[in-house]
XYZ file of C-alpha atoms in Angstrom:
286
model
C 3.173 -17.991 8.531
C 0.263 -18.017 10.918
C 0.980 -14.375 11.763
C 0.153 -13.859 8.316
C -2.883 -15.598 8.545
C -4.592 -13.636 11.356
C -3.270 -10.614 10.666
C -5.332 -9.331 7.964
C -5.659 -6.003 6.282
C -8.653 -6.203 4.465
C -10.788 -6.176 8.295
C -8.811 -3.224 8.729
C -9.196 -0.530 5.984
C -12.588 -0.466 4.666
C -12.175 3.195 4.317
C -9.690 2.786 1.846
C -10.541 1.969 -2.615
C -9.709 -1.171 -3.500
C -8.292 -1.440 -7.224
C -10.131 -4.208 -8.636
C -10.461 -5.413 -12.498
C -14.059 -5.744 -12.172
C -17.197 -3.802 -10.385
C -17.745 -4.556 -6.199
C -20.692 -4.068 -4.093
C -19.217 -2.185 -1.770
C -19.208 1.934 -2.192
C -15.614 1.639 -0.134
C -13.999 -0.112 -3.367
C -12.989 1.017 -7.078
C -13.427 -0.274 -10.033
C -10.662 0.380 -12.770
C -13.389 0.288 -15.422
C -14.697 3.308 -13.697
C -16.912 5.260 -16.061
C -16.995 7.993 -13.834
C -16.338 11.972 -15.600
C -13.763 13.309 -16.092
C -12.007 16.718 -15.942
C -9.865 18.514 -17.769
C -7.395 21.492 -15.553
C -6.286 24.317 -17.857
C -3.232 23.574 -19.405
C -0.084 25.256 -18.291
C 1.304 26.680 -21.535
C -0.688 26.273 -24.480
C -0.114 23.535 -26.966
C 2.013 25.338 -30.107
C 1.197 24.961 -33.995
C 2.945 21.580 -34.103
C 2.053 20.088 -30.987
C 1.951 16.008 -30.959
C -0.539 16.190 -28.225
C -1.821 13.027 -26.264
C -4.322 12.348 -23.893
C -3.587 10.448 -20.242
C -6.555 8.999 -18.016
C -4.899 8.798 -14.636
C -6.784 7.460 -11.389
C -7.107 10.255 -8.582
C -8.460 9.308 -5.037
C -7.781 12.066 -2.017
C -8.134 10.268 1.201
C -8.411 13.741 2.949
C -12.176 14.432 1.042
C -13.166 10.143 2.061
C -16.851 10.842 0.533
C -15.516 11.536 -3.570
C -15.431 8.640 -5.475
C -12.028 7.271 -7.038
C -11.870 9.299 -10.279
C -10.287 9.149 -14.017
C -8.897 12.607 -14.724
C -7.857 13.987 -18.587
C -4.841 15.540 -18.974
C -2.904 16.127 -22.517
C 0.431 16.623 -23.280
C 2.661 18.497 -25.920
C 4.659 15.053 -26.254
C 7.762 17.460 -28.176
C 8.088 18.642 -24.914
C 7.790 15.701 -23.062
C 10.900 13.055 -22.463
C 10.087 9.292 -23.737
C 8.928 7.609 -20.663
C 5.473 7.215 -18.959
C 7.623 8.974 -15.100
C 8.443 11.629 -17.610
C 4.388 12.511 -18.514
C 3.659 12.417 -14.785
C 6.720 14.377 -13.500
C 5.666 17.226 -16.155
C 1.975 16.844 -15.690
C 2.875 17.398 -11.740
C 5.478 20.072 -12.360
C 3.478 22.107 -14.997
C -0.705 21.321 -14.681
C -1.697 19.596 -11.350
C 0.336 19.319 -8.455
C -1.754 17.762 -6.856
C -1.184 14.915 -8.582
C 0.404 11.730 -6.319
C 2.829 9.180 -7.308
C 5.642 6.994 -6.399
C 9.347 7.384 -7.847
C 13.104 7.288 -6.981
C 15.876 6.429 -9.573
C 14.304 6.532 -12.602
C 16.609 3.804 -13.962
C 14.560 0.514 -13.102
C 16.415 -0.528 -9.972
C 14.216 0.976 -7.191
C 10.680 -0.586 -8.083
C 8.787 2.571 -6.586
C 6.579 3.605 -9.737
C 5.378 0.342 -10.121
C 1.685 1.324 -11.367
C -0.717 -0.605 -13.891
C -0.468 1.936 -17.430
C -2.585 0.751 -19.992
C -3.369 -2.222 -18.592
C 0.217 -3.687 -18.177
C 1.899 -3.995 -14.824
C 5.255 -2.324 -15.503
C 7.437 0.651 -13.658
C 6.776 3.996 -15.239
C 10.198 4.758 -16.163
C 10.939 1.768 -18.317
C 7.351 1.828 -19.691
C 7.787 4.264 -23.158
C 4.951 6.150 -23.828
C 2.811 5.249 -26.809
C 3.389 7.317 -29.981
C 0.062 7.037 -31.793
C -1.455 10.570 -30.245
C -4.589 8.898 -31.176
C -4.623 6.207 -28.205
C -5.101 7.252 -25.410
C -3.333 6.018 -22.012
C -4.361 4.771 -19.033
C -2.679 4.665 -15.740
C -3.903 3.059 -12.630
C -2.522 1.802 -8.887
C -1.236 -1.948 -9.006
C -4.779 -3.139 -9.362
C -6.236 -5.229 -5.838
C -4.091 -3.192 -3.448
C -5.364 -0.215 -1.204
C -4.840 2.892 -2.296
C -2.804 5.576 -0.188
C -3.606 8.488 -2.620
C -3.799 8.543 -6.478
C -0.808 6.201 -8.163
C 0.332 5.094 -4.727
C -0.702 1.536 -3.478
C -0.619 -0.244 -0.076
C 2.490 -2.176 0.209
C 2.445 -3.108 4.192
C 1.326 -7.106 3.507
C 3.530 -7.295 0.894
C 6.319 -5.895 2.958
C 5.003 -8.267 5.529
C 5.136 -11.184 3.573
C 8.441 -10.364 2.168
C 9.693 -10.171 5.976
C 8.485 -13.875 6.928
C 10.799 -15.967 4.042
C 14.018 -14.828 6.575
C 15.233 -12.930 3.324
C 18.952 -13.249 4.446
C 21.703 -15.724 5.256
C 21.306 -18.076 7.418
C 24.012 -20.181 8.884
C 25.028 -22.127 12.197
C 28.474 -22.749 11.488
C 31.297 -20.424 10.582
C 33.318 -21.364 7.382
C 35.790 -23.839 7.602
C 38.958 -21.277 7.300
C 37.424 -18.509 8.986
C 37.048 -15.832 5.834
C 33.786 -15.179 4.074
C 31.733 -18.071 2.815
C 32.534 -19.235 -1.092
C 30.347 -20.564 -3.928
C 31.210 -22.441 -7.226
C 30.808 -20.286 -10.422
C 27.918 -23.326 -10.962
C 26.878 -22.715 -7.242
C 26.969 -18.602 -8.083
C 25.388 -19.294 -11.874
C 21.735 -20.935 -9.696
C 20.739 -17.307 -8.423
C 20.930 -15.589 -11.525
C 17.293 -14.342 -12.339
C 16.515 -14.880 -8.855
C 18.341 -11.672 -7.169
C 17.538 -9.050 -9.705
C 14.410 -8.817 -7.938
C 13.558 -5.769 -6.981
C 10.788 -5.973 -5.293
C 8.093 -3.550 -7.298
C 4.930 -6.354 -6.880
C 3.999 -6.021 -10.258
C 3.860 -9.517 -10.874
C 2.108 -10.217 -7.494
C -0.214 -7.735 -7.916
C -0.861 -9.308 -11.387
C -1.293 -12.563 -10.124
C -5.449 -13.755 -9.583
C -4.621 -16.264 -6.813
C -2.883 -13.260 -5.194
C -5.980 -11.206 -5.367
C -7.824 -13.618 -3.863
C -5.252 -15.534 -0.839
C -3.063 -12.398 -0.561
C -3.078 -12.827 3.128
C -2.150 -16.188 3.078
C -0.230 -17.276 -0.293
C 3.250 -15.450 -0.230
C 2.552 -14.627 -4.369
C 5.157 -14.575 -7.127
C 7.559 -12.148 -6.107
C 8.213 -13.477 -2.421
C 8.353 -16.911 -3.268
C 10.939 -16.381 -6.356
C 12.871 -14.336 -2.826
C 12.002 -17.900 -1.000
C 13.632 -19.752 -3.679
C 16.635 -17.616 -3.909
C 17.498 -18.569 -0.667
C 16.266 -21.946 -1.104
C 18.763 -22.148 -4.487
C 22.041 -20.499 -2.088
C 24.676 -22.660 -1.587
C 25.856 -21.102 1.505
C 22.679 -20.873 3.383
C 21.995 -23.489 6.030
C 18.637 -23.565 6.918
C 17.264 -24.392 3.328
C 15.029 -27.517 5.093
C 13.393 -24.852 7.599
C 12.200 -22.596 4.723
C 11.076 -25.664 2.725
C 9.008 -26.808 5.752
C 7.725 -23.232 6.690
C 6.088 -23.746 2.914
C 4.630 -26.594 3.048
C 1.090 -25.962 3.870
C -2.012 -25.672 1.435
C -1.812 -21.775 1.182
C 1.739 -20.353 1.428
C 2.865 -21.440 -2.106
C 0.517 -23.798 -3.378
C -2.415 -21.287 -4.326
C -0.266 -20.957 -7.378
C -1.912 -22.872 -10.329
C 0.676 -21.785 -13.099
C -0.892 -18.822 -14.765
C 1.791 -16.860 -15.313
C 1.293 -13.406 -15.462
C 3.749 -13.175 -13.310
C 6.200 -13.867 -15.829
C 4.781 -12.183 -18.731
C 4.646 -8.804 -16.920
C 7.797 -8.548 -14.813
C 9.295 -5.530 -15.689
C 12.723 -6.926 -15.528
C 12.546 -9.849 -17.704
C 12.367 -12.476 -14.755
C 10.677 -15.164 -14.198
C 8.804 -16.061 -10.880
C 6.629 -19.334 -12.693
C 9.898 -21.123 -12.619
C 11.465 -20.131 -9.748
C 7.541 -21.712 -8.095
C 7.731 -24.918 -9.719
C 11.459 -25.598 -8.799
C 10.115 -25.027 -4.928
C 7.493 -27.208 -5.931
C 10.655 -29.584 -7.634
C 12.656 -29.262 -4.671
C 9.962 -29.945 -1.752
C 8.451 -33.096 -3.982
C 11.801 -34.597 -4.567
C 14.478 -33.505 -2.504
């Protein structure tokens, strides 16, 4: 954990914009409440007479143009010709209107976590987020908040994955199974892992947590702590005490103040807040 405390990205990437909910004094940072004038690219296809037109405002920043401030760019789509999900809208914008728009996506099934972003004020997966059919309400799409931006809607998750690596997210055993075969569990022991192993590491929960915003170099955050508890709770693992000892400091675990933004925003319906509480309880009572 000491390595995590000393290897801060905050000093190394000041040229990148930083998604933040409130304006900061530094010009290197960007606010999601930006009022920059928007530009509307020409539509690839003229709207039909019966078009159900919806407006999307999308965060744009290009690292190849470092002197240009981050901005919101406006696009309009006919929902009659667009799939039902936000990812469908983004793909159509990229394919038909503006090929420079950049975002991550892969499975389109809510499994890979690639398309995590902030949509209409909520961290979620674009492939699982339906487009609101009310065309009078405009949608706003940003990268995950309080992250450095690689380009447009692509956040830099380097620190997030370093923290995940630090908890050693794999089975640790020093002794083989008694019968020399696989490590067995009872149904009751296996059930304790439900609601933990399903995490896809999309970072929606961690980037919605105020404690993680301000202490992301030392506080592990909801997603990584839930994964830590997944191994603490695993009856097959023999490093439980060491895992708890690694968290026994003022920052790694105890920066959680049970705000529960993490549990409210999880696109998979998981409860990181409960997992963190279980870690605290196991450390207090054994």
